[in-house]
mmCIF file of C-alpha atoms in Angstrom:
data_model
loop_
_atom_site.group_PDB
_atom_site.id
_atom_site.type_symbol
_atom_site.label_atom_id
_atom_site.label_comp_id
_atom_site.label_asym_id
_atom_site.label_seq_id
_atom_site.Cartn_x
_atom_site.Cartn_y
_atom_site.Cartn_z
ATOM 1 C CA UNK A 2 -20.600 4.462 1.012
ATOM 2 C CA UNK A 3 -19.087 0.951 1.772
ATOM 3 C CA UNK A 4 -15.474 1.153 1.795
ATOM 4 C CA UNK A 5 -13.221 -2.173 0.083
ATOM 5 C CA UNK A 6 -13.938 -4.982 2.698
ATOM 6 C CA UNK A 7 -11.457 -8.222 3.191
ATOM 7 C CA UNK A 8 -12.700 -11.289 5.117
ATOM 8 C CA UNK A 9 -11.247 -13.022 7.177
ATOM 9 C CA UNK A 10 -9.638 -10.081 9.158
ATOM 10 C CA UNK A 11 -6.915 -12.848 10.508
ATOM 11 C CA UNK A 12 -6.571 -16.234 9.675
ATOM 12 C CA UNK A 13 -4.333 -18.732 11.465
ATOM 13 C CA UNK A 14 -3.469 -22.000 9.449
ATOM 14 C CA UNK A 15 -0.886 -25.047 9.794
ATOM 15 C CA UNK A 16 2.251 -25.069 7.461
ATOM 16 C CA UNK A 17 0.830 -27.027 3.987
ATOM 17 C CA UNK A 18 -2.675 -26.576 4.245
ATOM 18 C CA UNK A 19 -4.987 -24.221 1.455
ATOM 19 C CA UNK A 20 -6.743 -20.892 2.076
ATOM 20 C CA UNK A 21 -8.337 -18.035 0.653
ATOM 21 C CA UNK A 22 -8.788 -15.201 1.289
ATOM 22 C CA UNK A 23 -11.535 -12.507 -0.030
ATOM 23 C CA UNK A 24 -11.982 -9.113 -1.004
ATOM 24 C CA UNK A 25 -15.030 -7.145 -1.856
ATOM 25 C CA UNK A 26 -14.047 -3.844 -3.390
ATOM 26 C CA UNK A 27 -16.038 -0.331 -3.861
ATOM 27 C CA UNK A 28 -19.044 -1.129 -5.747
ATOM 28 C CA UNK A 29 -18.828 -0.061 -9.754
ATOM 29 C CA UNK A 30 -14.478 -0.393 -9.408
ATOM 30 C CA UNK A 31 -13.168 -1.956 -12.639
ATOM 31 C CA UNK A 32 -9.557 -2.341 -10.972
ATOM 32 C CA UNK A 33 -8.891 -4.706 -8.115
ATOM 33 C CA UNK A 34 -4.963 -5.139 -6.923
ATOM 34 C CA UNK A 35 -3.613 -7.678 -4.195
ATOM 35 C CA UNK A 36 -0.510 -6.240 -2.312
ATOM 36 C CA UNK A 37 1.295 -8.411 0.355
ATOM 37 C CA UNK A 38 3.058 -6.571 3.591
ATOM 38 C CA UNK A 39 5.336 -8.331 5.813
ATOM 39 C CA UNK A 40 6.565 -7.317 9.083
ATOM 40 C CA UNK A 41 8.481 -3.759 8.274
ATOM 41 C CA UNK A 42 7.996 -3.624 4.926
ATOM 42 C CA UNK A 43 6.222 -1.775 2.636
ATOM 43 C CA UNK A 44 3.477 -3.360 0.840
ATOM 44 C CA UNK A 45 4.229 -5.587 -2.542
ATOM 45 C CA UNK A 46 2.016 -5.829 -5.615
ATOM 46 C CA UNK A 47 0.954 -9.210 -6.526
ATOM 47 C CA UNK A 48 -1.904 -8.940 -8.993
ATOM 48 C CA UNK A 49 -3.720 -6.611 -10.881
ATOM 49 C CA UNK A 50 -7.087 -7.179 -12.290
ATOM 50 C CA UNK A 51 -8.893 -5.053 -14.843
ATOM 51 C CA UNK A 52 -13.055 -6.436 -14.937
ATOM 52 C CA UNK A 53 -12.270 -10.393 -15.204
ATOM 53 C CA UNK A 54 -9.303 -10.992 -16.255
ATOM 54 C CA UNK A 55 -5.651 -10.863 -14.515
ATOM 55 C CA UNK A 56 -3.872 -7.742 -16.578
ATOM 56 C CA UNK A 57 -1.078 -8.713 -14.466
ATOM 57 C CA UNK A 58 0.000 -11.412 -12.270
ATOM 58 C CA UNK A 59 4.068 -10.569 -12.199
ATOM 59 C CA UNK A 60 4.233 -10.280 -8.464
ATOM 60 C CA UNK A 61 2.843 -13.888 -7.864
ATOM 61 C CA UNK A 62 5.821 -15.383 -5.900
ATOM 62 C CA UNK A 63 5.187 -18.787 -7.062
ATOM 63 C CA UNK A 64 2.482 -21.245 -8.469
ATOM 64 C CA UNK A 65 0.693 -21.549 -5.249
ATOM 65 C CA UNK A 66 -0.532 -18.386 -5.307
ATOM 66 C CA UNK A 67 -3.763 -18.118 -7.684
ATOM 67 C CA UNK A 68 -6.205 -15.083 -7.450
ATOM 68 C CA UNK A 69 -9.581 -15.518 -9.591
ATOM 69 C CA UNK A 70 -12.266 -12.076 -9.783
ATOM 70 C CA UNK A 71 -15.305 -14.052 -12.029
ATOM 71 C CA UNK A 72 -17.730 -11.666 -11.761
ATOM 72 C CA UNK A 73 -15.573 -8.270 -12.064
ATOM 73 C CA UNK A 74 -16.250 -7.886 -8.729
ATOM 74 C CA UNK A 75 -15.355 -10.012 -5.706
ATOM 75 C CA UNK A 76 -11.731 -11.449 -5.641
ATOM 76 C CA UNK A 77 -9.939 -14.215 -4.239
ATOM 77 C CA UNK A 78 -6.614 -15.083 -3.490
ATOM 78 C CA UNK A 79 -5.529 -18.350 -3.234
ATOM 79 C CA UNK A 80 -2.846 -19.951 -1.438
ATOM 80 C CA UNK A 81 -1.627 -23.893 -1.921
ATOM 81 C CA UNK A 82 0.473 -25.763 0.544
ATOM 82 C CA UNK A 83 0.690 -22.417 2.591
ATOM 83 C CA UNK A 84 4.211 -21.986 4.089
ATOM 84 C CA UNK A 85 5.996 -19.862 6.844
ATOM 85 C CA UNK A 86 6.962 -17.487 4.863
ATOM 86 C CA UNK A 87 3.333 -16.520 3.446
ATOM 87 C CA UNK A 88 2.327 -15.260 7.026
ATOM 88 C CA UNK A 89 1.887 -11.522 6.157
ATOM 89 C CA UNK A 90 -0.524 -9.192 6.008
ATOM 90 C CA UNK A 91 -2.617 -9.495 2.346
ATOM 91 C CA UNK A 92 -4.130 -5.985 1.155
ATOM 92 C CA UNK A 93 -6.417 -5.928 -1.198
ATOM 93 C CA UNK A 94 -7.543 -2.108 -3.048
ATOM 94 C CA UNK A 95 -9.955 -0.981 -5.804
ATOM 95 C CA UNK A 96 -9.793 1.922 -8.045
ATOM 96 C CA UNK A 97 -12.560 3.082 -10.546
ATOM 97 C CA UNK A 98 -10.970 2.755 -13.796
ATOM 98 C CA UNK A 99 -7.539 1.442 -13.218
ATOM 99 C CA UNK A 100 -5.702 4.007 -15.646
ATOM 100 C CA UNK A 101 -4.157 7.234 -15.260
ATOM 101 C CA UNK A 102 -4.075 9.423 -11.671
ATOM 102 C CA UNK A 103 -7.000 6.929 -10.113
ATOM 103 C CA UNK A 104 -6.632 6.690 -5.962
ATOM 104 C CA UNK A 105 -6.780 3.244 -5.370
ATOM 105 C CA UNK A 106 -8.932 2.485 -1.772
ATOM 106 C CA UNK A 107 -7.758 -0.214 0.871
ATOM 107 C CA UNK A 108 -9.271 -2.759 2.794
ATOM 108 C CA UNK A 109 -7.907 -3.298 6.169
ATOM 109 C CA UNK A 110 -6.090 -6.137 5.208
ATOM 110 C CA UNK A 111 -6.118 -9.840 6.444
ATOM 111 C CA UNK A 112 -3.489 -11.209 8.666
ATOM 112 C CA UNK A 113 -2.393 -14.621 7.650
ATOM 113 C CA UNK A 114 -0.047 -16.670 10.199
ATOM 114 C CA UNK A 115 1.133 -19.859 9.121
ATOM 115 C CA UNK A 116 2.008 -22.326 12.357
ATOM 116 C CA UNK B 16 14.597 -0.659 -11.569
ATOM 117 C CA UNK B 17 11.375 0.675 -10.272
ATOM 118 C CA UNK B 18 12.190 1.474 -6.370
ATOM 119 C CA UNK B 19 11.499 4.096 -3.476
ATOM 120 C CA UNK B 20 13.445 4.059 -0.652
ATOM 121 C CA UNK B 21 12.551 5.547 2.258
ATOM 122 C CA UNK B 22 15.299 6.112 4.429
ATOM 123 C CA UNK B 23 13.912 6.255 8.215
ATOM 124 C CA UNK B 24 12.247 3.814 9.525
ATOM 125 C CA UNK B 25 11.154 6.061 12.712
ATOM 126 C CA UNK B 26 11.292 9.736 12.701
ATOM 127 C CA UNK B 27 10.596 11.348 16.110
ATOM 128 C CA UNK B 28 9.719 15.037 16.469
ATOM 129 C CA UNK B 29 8.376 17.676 19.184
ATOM 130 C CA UNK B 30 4.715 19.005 18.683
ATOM 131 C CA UNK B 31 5.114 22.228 16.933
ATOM 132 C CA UNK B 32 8.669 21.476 15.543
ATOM 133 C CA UNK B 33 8.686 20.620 11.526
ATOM 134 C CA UNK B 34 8.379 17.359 9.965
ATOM 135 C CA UNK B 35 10.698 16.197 7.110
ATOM 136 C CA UNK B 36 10.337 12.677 5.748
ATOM 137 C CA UNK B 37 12.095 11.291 3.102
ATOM 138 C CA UNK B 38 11.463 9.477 0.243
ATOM 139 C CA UNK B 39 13.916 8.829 -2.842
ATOM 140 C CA UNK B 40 12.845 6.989 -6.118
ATOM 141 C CA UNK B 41 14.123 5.458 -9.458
ATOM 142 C CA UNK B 42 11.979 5.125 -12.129
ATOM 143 C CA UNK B 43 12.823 5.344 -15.886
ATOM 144 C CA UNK B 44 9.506 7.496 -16.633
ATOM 145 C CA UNK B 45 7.523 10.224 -16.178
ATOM 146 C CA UNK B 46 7.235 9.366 -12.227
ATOM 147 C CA UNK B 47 3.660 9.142 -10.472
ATOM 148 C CA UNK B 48 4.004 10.078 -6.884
ATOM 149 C CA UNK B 49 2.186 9.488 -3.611
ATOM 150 C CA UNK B 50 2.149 9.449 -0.028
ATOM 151 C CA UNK B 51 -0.144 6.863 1.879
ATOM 152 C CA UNK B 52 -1.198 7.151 5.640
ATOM 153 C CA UNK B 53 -2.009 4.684 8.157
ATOM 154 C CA UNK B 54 -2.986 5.941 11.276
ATOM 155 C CA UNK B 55 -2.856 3.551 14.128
ATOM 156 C CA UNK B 56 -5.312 0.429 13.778
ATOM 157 C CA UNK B 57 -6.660 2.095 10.337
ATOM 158 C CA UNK B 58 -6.305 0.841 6.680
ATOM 159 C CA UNK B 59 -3.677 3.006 4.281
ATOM 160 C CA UNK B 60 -5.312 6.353 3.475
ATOM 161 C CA UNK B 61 -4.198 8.067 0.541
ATOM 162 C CA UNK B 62 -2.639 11.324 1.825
ATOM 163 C CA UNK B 63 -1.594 13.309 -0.839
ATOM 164 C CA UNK B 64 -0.323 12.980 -4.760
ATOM 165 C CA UNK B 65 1.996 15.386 -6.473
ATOM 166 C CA UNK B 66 0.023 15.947 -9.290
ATOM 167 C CA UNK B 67 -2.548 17.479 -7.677
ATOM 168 C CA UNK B 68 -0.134 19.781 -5.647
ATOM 169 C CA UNK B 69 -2.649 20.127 -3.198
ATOM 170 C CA UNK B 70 -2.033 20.485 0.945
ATOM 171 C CA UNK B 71 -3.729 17.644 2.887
ATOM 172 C CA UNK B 72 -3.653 18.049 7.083
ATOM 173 C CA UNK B 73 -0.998 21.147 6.392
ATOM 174 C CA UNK B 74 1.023 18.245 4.490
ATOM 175 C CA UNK B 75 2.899 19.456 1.482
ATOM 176 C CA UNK B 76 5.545 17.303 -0.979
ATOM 177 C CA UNK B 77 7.562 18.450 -4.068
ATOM 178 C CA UNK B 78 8.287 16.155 -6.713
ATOM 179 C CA UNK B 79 11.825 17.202 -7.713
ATOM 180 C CA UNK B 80 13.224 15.366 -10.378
ATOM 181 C CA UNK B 81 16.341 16.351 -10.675
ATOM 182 C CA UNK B 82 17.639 14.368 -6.836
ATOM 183 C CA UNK B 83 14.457 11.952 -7.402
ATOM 184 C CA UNK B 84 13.117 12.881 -4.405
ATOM 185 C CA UNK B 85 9.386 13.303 -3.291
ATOM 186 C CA UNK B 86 10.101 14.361 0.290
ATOM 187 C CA UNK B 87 6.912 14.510 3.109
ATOM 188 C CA UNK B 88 6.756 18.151 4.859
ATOM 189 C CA UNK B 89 5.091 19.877 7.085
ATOM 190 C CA UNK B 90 6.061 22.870 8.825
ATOM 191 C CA UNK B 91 4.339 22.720 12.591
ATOM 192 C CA UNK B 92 3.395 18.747 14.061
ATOM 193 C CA UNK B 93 0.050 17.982 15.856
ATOM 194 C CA UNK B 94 0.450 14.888 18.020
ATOM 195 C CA UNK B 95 -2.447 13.471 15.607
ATOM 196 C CA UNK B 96 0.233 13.550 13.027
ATOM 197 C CA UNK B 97 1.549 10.216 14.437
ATOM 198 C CA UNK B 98 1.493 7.139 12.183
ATOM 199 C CA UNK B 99 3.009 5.193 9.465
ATOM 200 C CA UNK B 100 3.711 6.777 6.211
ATOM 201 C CA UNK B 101 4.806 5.625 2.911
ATOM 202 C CA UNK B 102 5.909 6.713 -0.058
ATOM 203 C CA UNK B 103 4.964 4.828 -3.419
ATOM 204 C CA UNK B 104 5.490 5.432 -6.845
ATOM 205 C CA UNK B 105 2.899 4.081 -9.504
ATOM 206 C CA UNK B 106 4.680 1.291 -11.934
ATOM 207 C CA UNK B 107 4.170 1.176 -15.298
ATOM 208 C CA UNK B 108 0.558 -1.061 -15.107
ATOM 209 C CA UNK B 109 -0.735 1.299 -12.371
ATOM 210 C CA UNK B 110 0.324 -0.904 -9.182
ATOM 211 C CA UNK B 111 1.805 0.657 -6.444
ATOM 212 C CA UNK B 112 5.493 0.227 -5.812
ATOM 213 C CA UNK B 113 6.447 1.077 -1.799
ATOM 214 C CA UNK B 114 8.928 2.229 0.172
ATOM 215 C CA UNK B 115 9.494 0.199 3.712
ATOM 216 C CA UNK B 116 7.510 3.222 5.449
ATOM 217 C CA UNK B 117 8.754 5.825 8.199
ATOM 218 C CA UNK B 118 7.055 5.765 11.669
ATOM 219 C CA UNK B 119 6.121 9.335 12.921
ATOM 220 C CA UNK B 120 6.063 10.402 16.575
ATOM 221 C CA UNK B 121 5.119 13.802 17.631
ATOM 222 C CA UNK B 122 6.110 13.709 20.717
ATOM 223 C CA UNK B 123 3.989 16.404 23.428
#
């Protein structure tokens, strides 16, 4: 089946401007998480939603980062007055349930470059 | 703290020779272990868990507790082998905390 898609696959923008990005995860997964990976670095939680609602946002850097899922299904992350040091690669993954030993999938990530 | 530390950041072996990569962690709890893949213009692959204790590609890793270590083995290379790993540990909402990843090259 479909495997967790992410659109745009790269996204250039100019230093204070807004985007979003989106993620479309594994059809029927209750648990969506947004990672961010920068150049040599492992991947970094951000979010974690169970259905609707945000069970945890503690890896938000800061108030311009905003990530809505109203449906339970499709996610976006939003970024405000987008600066150099967002450029990274965002990751998005799905996992059935969310709880115990699930595997949580991957999307292939989109690469965000702020000029 | 929550962290896993992965100590190479390239690892560089012979095809046939065996494959050791490390990974070290510090977690308070009962620690959930894993080891990701991403193969060259792929997205991260899940490669193997300990709890399961299963062999994945002739990949095998032992949770020991006692050093906090969840090394990566495997005891004869394949040039296919060659890619990014990482080592994460599962926090205490079910995210995935990472280690900075070791790049593998088998080397022909």
């Amino acid at each position: 089946g479909a495997g967790v898609s992410q659109t745009p696959s790269n996204k250039v923008t100019e230093k204070g401007k807004y985007v979003e990005l989106r993620c479309d995860p594994i059809s029927g997964h209750t648990a969506l998480y947004w990672y961010r990976q920068s150049l040599g670095q492992g991947p970094e939680f951000l979010i974690y939603f169970q259905g609707t609602g945000a069970a945890d946002d503690s890896g938000l850097p800061n108030d311009r980062f905003f990530a809505v899922r109203p449906e339970g299904s499709v996610s976006t992350l939003k970024i405000q007055r987008t600066e150099r040091g967002d450029s990274a690669v965002y990751l998005c993954a799905s996992s059935s349930s969310g709880t115990g030993a699930d595997t949580q999938y991957f999307g292939p990530g989109t690469r965000l470059t702020v000029l | 703290a929550q962290r896993v530390t992965q100590p190479e950041k390239l690892l560089s072996v012979f095809k046939g020779a065996p494959v050791e990569l490390k990974c070290n962690y510090s977690y308070s709890g009962s620690p959930e272990l894993f080891w990701y893949v991403q193969y060259s213009r792929q997205r991260l692959q899940l490669l193997l868990r300990h709890i399961s204790r299963e062999s994945i590609k002739g990949f095998t890793a032992d949770l020991n507790k006692g050093e906090t270590s969840f090394h990566l083995k495997k005891p004869f290379a394949q040039e296919e082998d060659s890619a990014m790993y990482y080592c994460a540990l599962k926090g205490g909402n079910y995210q995935l905390i990472w280690g900075a990843g070791t790049k593998l090259i088998i080397k022909p």
